[in-house]
Coordinates of N, CA, C and O in Angstrom, one line a residue:
X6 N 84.8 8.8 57.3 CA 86.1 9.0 56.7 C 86.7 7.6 56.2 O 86.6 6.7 57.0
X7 N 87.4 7.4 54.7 CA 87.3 6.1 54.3 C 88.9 6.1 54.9 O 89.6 7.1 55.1
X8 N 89.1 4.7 55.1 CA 90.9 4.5 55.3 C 91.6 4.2 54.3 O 91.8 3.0 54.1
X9 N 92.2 5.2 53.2 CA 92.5 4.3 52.0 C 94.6 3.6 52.6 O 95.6 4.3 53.0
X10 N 94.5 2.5 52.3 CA 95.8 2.1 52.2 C 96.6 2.9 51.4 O 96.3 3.0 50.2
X11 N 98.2 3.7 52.2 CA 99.0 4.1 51.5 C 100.3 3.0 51.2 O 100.6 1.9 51.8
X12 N 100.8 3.8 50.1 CA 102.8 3.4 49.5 C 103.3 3.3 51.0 O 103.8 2.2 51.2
X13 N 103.4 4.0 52.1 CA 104.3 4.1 53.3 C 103.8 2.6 53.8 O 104.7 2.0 54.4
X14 N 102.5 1.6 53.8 CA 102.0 1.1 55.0 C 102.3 -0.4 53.9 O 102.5 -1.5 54.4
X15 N 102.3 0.0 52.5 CA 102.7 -1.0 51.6 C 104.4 -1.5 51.7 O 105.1 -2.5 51.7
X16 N 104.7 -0.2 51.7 CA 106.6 -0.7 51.8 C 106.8 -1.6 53.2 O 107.4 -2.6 53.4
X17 N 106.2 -0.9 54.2 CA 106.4 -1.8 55.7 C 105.6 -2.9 55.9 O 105.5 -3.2 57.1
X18 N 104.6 -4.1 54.7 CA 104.5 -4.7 54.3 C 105.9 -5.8 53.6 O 106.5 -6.9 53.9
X19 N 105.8 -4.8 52.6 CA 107.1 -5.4 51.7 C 108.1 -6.1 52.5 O 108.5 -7.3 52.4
X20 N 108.7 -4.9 53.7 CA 109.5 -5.2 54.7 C 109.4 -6.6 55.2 O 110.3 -7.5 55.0
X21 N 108.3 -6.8 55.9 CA 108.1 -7.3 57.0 C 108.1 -9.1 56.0 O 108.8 -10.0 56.3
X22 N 107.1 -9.0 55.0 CA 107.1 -10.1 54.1 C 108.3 -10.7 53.8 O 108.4 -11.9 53.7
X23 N 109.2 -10.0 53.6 CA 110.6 -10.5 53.2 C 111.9 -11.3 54.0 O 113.0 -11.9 53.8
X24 N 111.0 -10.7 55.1 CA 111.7 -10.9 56.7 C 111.3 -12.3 56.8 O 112.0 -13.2 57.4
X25 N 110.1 -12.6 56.2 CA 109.0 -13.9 56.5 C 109.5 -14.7 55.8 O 109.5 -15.9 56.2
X26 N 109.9 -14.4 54.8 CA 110.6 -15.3 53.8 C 111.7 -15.5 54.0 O 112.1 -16.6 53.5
X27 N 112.7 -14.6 54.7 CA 113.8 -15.4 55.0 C 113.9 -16.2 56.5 O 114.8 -17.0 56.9
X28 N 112.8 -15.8 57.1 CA 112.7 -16.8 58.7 C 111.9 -17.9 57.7 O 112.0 -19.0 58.2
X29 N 111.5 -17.9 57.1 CA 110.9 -20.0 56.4 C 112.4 -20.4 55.8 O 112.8 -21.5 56.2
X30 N 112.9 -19.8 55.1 CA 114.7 -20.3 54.2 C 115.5 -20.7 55.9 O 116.2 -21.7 56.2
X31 N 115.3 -20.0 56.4 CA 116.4 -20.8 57.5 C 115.4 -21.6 58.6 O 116.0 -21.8 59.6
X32 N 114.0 -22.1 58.7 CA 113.8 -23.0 58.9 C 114.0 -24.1 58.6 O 114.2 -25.2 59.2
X33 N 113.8 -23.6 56.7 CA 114.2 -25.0 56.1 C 115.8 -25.5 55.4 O 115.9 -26.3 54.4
X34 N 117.0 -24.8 56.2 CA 118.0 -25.0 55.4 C 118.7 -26.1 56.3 O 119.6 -25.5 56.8
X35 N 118.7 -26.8 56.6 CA 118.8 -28.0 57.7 C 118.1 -29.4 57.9 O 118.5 -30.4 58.4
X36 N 116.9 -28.9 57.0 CA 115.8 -30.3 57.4 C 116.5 -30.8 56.1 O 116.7 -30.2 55.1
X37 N 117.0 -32.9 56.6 CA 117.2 -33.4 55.5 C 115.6 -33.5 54.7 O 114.5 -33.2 55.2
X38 N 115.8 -34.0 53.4 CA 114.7 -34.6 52.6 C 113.3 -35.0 53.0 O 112.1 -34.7 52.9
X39 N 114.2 -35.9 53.5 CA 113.1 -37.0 54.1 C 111.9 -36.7 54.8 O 110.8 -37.1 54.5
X40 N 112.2 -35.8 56.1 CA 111.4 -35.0 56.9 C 110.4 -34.5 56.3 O 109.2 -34.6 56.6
X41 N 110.9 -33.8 55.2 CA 109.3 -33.0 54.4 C 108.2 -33.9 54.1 O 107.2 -33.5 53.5
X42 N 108.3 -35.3 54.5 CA 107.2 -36.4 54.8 C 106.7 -36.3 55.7 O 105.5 -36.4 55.6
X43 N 107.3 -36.1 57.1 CA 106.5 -36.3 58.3 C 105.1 -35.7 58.2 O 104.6 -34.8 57.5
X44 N 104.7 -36.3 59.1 CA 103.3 -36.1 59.7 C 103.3 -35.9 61.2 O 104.0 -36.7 61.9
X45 N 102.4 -34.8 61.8 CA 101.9 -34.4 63.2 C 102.0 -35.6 63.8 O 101.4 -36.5 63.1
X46 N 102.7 -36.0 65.3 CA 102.2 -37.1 66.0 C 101.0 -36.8 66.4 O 100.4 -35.8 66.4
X47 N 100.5 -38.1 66.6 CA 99.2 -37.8 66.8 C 98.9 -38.8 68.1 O 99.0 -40.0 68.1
X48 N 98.6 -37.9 68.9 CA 98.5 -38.7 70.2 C 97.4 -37.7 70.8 O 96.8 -36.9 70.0
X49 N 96.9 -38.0 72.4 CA 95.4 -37.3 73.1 C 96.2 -35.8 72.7 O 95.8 -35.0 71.9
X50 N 97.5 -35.8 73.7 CA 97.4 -34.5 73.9 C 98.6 -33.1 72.6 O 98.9 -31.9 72.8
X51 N 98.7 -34.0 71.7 CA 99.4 -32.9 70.4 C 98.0 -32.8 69.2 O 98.1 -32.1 68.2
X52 N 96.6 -33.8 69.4 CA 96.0 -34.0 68.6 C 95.6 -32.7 67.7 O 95.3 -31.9 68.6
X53 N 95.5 -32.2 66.5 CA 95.6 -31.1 66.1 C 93.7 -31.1 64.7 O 93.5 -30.3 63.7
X54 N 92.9 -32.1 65.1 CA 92.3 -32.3 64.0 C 92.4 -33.1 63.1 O 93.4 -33.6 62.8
X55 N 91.3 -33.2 62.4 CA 91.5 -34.2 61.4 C 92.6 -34.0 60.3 O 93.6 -34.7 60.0
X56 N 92.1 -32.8 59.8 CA 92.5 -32.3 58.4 C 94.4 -31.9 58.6 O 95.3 -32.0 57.8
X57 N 94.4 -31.3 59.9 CA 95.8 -30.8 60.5 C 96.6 -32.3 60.4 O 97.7 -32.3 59.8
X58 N 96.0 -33.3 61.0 CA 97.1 -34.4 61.3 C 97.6 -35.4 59.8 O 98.2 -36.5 59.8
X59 N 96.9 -34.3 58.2 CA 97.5 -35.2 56.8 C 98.7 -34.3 56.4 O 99.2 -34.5 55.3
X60 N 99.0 -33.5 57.1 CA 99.8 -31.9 56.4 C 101.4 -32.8 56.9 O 101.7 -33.6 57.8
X61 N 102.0 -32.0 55.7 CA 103.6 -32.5 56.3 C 104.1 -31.3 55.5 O 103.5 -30.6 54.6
X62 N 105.3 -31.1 55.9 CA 106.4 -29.9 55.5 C 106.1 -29.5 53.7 O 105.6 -28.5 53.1
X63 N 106.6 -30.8 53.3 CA 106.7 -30.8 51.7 C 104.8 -29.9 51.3 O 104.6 -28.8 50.9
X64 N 103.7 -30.8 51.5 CA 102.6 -30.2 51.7 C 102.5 -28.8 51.8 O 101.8 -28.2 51.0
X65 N 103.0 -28.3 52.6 CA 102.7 -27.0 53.1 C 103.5 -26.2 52.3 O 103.0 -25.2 51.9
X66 N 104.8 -26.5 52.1 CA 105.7 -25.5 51.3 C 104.9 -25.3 49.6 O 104.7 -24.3 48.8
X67 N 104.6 -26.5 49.5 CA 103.9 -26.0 48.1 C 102.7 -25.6 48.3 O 102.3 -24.9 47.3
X68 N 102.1 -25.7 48.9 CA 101.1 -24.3 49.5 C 101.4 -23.0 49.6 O 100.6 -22.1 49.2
X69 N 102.3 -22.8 50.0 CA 102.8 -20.8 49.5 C 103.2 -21.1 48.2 O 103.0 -20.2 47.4
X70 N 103.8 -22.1 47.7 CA 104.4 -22.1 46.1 C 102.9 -21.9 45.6 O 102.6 -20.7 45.4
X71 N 102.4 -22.3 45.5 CA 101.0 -21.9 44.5 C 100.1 -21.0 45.1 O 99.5 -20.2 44.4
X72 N 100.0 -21.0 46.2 CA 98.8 -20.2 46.8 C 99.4 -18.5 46.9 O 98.6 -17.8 46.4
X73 N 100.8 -17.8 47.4 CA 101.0 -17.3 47.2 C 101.4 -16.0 46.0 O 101.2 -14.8 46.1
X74 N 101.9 -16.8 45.0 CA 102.1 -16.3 43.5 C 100.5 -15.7 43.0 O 100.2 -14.6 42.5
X75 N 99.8 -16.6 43.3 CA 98.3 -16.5 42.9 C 97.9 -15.7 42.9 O 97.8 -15.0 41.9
X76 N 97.5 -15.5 44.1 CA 97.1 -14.3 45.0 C 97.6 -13.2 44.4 O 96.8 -12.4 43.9
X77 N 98.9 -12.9 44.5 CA 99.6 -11.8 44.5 C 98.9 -11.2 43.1 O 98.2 -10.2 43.1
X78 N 99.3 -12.2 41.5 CA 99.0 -11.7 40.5 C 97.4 -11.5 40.1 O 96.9 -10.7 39.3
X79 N 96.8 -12.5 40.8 CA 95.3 -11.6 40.5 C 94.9 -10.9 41.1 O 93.7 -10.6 41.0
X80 N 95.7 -10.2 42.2 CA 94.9 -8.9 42.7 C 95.8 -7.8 42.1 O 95.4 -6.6 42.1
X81 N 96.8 -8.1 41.7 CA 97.5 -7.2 40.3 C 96.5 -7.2 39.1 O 95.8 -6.3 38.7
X82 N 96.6 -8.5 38.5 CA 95.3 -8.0 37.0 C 93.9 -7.7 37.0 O 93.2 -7.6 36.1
X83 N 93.7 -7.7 38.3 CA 92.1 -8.3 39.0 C 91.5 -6.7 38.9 O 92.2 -5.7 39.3
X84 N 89.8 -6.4 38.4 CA 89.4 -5.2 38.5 C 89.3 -5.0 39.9 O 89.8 -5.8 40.7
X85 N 88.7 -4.1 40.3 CA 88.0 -4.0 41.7 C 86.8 -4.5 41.6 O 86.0 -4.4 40.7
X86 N 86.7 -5.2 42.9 CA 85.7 -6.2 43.3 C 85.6 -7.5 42.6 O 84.6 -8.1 42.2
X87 N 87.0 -7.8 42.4 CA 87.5 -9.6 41.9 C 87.1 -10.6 42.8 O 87.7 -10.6 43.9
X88 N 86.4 -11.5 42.6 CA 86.2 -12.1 43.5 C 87.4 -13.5 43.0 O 87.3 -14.1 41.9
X89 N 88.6 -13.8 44.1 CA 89.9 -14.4 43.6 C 89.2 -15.8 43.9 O 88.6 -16.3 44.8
X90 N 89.9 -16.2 42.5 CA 89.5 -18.1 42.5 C 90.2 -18.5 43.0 O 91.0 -17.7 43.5
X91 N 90.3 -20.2 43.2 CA 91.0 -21.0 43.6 C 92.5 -20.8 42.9 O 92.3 -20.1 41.8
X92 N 93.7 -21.1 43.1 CA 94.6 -21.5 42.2 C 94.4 -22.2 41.4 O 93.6 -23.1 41.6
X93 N 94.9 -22.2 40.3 CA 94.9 -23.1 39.2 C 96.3 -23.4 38.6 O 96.3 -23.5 37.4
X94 N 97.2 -23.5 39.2 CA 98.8 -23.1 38.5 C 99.7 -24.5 39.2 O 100.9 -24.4 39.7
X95 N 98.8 -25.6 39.1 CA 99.9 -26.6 39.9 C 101.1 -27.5 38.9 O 101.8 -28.5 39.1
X96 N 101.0 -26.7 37.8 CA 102.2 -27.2 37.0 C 103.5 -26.3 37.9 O 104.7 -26.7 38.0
X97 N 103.1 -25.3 38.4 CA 104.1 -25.0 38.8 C 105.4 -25.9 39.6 O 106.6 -25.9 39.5
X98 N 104.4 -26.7 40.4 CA 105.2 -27.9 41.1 C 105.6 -29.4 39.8 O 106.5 -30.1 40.0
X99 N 105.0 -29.5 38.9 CA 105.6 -30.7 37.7 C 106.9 -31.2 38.5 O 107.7 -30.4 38.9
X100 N 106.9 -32.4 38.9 CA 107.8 -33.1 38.8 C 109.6 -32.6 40.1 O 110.8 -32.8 40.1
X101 N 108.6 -31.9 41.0 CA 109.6 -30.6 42.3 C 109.1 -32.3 43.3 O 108.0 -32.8 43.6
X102 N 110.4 -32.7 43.5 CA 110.4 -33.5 44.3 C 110.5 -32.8 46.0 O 111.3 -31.8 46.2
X103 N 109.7 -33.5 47.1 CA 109.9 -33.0 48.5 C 110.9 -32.8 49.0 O 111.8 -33.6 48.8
X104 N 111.2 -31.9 49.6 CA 113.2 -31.7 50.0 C 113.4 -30.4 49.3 O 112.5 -30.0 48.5
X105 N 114.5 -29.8 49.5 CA 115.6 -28.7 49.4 C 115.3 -28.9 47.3 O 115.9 -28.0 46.8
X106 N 114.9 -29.4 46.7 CA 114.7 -29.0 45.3 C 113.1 -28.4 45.2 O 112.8 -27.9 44.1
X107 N 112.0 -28.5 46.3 CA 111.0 -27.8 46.7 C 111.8 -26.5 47.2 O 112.1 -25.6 46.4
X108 N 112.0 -26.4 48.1 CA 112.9 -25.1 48.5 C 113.4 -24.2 47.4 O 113.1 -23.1 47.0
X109 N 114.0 -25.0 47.0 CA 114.9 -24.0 45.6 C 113.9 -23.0 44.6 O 114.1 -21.9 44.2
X110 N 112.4 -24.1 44.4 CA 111.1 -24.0 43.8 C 110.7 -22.8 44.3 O 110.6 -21.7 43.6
X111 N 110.5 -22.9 45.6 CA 109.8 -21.9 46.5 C 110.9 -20.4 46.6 O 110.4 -19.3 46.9
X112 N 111.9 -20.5 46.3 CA 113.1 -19.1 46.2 C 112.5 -18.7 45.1 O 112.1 -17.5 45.1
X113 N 112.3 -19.5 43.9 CA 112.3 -18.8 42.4 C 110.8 -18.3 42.8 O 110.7 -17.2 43.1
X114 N 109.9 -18.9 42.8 CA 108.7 -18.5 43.0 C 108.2 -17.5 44.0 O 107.2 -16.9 43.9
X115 N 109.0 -17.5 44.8 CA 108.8 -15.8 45.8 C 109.3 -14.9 45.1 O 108.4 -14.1 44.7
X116 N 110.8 -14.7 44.7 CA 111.3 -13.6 43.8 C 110.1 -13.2 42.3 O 109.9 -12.1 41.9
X117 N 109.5 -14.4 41.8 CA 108.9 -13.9 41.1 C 107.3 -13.5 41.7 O 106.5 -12.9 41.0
X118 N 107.1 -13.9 42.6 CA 105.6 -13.0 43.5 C 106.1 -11.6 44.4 O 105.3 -11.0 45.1
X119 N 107.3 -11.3 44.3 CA 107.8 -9.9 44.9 C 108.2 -9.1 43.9 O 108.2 -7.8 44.0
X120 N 108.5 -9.9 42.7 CA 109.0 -8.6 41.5 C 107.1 -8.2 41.1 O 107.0 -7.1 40.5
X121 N 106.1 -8.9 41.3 CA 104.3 -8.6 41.2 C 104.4 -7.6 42.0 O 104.3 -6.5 41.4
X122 N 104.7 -7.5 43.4 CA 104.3 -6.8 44.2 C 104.8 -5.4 44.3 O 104.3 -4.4 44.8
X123 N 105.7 -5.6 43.8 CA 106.9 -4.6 43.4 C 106.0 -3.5 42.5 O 106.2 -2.3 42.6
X124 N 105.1 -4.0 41.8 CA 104.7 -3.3 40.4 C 103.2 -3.1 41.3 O 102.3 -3.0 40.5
X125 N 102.8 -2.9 42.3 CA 101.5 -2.5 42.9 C 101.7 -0.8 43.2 O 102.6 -0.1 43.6
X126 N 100.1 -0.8 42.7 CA 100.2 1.1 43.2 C 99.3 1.1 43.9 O 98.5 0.1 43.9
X127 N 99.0 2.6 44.7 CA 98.4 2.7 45.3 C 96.7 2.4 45.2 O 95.9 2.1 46.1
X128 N 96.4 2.7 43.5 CA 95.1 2.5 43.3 C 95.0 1.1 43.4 O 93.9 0.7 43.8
X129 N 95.9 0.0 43.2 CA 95.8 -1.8 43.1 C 95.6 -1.8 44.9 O 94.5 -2.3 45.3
X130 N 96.3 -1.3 45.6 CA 96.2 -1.3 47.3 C 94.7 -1.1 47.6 O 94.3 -1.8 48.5
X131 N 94.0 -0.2 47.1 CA 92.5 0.4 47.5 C 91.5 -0.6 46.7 O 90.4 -0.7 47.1
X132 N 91.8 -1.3 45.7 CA 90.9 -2.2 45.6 C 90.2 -2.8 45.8 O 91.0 -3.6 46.5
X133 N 88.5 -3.6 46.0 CA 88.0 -4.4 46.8 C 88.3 -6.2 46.5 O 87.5 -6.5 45.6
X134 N 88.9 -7.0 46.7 CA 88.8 -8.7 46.4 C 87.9 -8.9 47.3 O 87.6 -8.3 48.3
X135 N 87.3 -10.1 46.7 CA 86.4 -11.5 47.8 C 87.0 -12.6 47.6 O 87.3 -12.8 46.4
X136 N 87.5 -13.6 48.5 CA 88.1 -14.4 48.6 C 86.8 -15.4 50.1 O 86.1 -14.9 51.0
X137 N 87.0 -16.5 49.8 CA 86.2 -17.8 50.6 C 84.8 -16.2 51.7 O 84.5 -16.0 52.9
X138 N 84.4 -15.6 50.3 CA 83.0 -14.9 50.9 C 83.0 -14.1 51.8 O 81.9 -13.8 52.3
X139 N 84.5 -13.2 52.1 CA 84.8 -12.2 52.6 C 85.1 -11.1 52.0 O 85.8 -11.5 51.0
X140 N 84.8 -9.6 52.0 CA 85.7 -8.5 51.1 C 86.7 -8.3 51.7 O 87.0 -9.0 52.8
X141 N 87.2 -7.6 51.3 CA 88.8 -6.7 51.7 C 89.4 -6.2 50.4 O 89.3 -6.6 49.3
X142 N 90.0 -5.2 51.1 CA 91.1 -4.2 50.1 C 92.4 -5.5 49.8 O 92.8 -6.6 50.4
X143 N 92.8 -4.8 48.8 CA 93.8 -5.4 48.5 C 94.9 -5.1 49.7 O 95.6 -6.1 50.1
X144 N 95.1 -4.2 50.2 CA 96.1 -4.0 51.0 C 95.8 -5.0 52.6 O 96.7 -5.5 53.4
X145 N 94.5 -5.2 52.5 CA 93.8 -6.1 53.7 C 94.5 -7.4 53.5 O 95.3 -8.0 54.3
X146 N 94.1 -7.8 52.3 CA 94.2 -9.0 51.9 C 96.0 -9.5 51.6 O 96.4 -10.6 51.4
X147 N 96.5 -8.4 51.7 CA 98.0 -8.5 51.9 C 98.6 -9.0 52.9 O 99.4 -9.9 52.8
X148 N 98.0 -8.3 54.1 CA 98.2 -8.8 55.8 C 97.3 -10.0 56.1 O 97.5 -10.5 57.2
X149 N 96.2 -10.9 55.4 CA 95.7 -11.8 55.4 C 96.6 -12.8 54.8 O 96.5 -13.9 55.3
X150 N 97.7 -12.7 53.4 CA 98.6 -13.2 53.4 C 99.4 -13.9 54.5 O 99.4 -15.1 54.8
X151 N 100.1 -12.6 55.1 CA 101.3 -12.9 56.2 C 100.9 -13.4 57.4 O 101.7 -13.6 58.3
X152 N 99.5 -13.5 57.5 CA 99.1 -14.2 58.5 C 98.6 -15.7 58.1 O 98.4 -16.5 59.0
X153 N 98.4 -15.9 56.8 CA 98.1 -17.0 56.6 C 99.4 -18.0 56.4 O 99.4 -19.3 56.5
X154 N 100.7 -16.9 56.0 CA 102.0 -17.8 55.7 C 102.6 -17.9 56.9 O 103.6 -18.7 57.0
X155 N 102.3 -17.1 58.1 CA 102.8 -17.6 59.6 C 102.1 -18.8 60.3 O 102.5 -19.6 61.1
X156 N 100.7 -18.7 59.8 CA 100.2 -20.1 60.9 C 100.9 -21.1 60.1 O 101.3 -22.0 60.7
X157 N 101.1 -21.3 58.3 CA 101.4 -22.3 58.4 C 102.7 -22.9 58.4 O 103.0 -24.1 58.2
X158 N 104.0 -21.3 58.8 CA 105.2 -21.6 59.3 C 105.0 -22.6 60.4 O 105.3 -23.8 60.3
X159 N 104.5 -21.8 61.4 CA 103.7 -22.3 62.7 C 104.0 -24.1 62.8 O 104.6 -24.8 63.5
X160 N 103.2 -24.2 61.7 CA 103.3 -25.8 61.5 C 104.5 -26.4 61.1 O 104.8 -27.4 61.6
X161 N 105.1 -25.9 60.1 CA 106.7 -26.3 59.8 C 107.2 -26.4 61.2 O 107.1 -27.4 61.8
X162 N 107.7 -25.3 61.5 CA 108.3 -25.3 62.9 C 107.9 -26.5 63.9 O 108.9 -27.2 64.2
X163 N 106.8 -26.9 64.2 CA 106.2 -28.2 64.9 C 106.7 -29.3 64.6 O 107.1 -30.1 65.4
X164 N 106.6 -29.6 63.0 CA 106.8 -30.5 62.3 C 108.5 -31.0 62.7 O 108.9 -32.0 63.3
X165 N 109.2 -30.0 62.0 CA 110.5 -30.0 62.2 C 110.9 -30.3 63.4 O 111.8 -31.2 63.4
X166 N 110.4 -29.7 64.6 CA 110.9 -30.2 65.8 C 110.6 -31.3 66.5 O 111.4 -31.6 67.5
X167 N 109.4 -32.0 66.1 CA 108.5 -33.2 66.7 C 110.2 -34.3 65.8 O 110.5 -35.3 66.4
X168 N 110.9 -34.0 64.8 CA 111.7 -34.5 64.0 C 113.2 -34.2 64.7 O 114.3 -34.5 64.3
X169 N 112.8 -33.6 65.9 CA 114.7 -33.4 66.9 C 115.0 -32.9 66.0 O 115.9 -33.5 65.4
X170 N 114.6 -32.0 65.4 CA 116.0 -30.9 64.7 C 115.2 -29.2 65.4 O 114.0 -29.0 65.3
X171 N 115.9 -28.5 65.7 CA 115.6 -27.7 66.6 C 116.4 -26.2 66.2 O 117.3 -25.7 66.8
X172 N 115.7 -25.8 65.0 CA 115.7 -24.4 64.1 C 116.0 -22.6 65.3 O 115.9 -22.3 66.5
X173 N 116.1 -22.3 64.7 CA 115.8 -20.6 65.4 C 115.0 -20.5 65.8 O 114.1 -21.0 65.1
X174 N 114.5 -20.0 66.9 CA 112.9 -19.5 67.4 C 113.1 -18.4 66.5 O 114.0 -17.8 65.9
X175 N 111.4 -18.6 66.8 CA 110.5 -17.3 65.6 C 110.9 -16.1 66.7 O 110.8 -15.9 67.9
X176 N 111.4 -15.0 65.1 CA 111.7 -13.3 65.4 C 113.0 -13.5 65.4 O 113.5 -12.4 65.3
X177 N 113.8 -14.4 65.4 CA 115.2 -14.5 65.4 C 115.9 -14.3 63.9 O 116.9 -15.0 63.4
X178 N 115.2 -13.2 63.4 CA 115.5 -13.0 62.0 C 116.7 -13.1 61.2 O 117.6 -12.6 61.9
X179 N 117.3 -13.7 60.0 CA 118.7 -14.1 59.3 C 119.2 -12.3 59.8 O 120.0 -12.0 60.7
X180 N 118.5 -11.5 59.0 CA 118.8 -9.9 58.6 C 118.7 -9.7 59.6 O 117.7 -9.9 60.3
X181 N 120.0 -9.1 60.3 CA 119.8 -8.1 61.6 C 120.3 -6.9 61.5 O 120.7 -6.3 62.6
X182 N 120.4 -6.2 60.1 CA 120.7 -5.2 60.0 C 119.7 -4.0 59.2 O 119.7 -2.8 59.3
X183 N 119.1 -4.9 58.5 CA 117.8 -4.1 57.9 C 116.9 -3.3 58.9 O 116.2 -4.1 59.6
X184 N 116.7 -2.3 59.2 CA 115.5 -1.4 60.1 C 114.2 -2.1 59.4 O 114.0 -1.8 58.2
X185 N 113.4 -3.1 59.9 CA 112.0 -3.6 59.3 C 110.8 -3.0 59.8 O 110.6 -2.7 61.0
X186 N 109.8 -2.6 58.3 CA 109.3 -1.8 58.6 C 109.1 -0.7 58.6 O 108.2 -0.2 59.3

């Protein structure tokens, strides 16, 4: 029996994504500028890897700025069994200095990767993508999203606080009135 992804399991996606997006806006409504420079201490016992210890806030945010949008619209125009390229859209960032005018970047640029999503039906949800040599449904590849934009909250969060500034714990959602889900 196939599992096709429904509208019901898509909207409590939608939910939950949005929730994600406003727990990163109030991580980052606080960090001065500057910060979005830091880098991981790097000592025996926080050592995090090579590749982990060049990432800093600013870095990472423009990583959902491009990597997210991407995603979203070529598994919208994408046939079944797209195999999704790299991004290619880094004019998006032109001249988005690190800091709260990245932020602002990253507001316009989710609203317009939610108004995509917004336009998904159920046949776009049942679709096959390949992405770094894996398949999945588009609806797969959705929750591969929100997991790939939490580990690298994950790191904001770290970042930020190795920096004494000491945000909401995660799940402490802005919305506490929305039923999510």
């Amino acid at each position: 029996m196939e599992n096709k992804a429904t509208i019901q399991e898509f909207n409590r996606f939608l939910s939950i994504h949005e929730q994600l997006y406003l727990q990163t806006l109030e991580l980052l409504q606080d960090v001065p500028d500057d910060v979005f420079e830091s880098t991981p201490i790097d000592n025996e016992v926080m050592y995090l890897g090579v590749r982990i210890n060049k990432i800093n806030i600013g870095g990472l945010i423009r990583h959902f700025v491009l990597a997210e949008i991407h995603w979203f619209q070529a598994m919208k125009d994408g046939n079944n069994g797209l195999i999704i390229p790299k991004p290619d859209n880094a004019s998006l960032l032109e001249n988005i200095p690190n800091g709260q005018a990245l932020v602002d970047k990253y507001k316009e640029v989710f609203a317009k990767g939610f108004e995509i999503l917004k336009t998904y039906t159920e046949e776009d949800l049942n679709k096959t993508v390949s992405f770094m040599g894996r398949t999945y449904t588009v609806m797969a590849f959705l929750w591969i999203t929100f997991g790939h934009h939490s580990y690298h909250l994950g790191q904001v969060d770290m970042l930020i606080r190795q920096n004494g500034i000491y945000p909401a714990e995660y799940m402490e959602w802005p919305n506490t009135s929305t039923l999510i889900g």
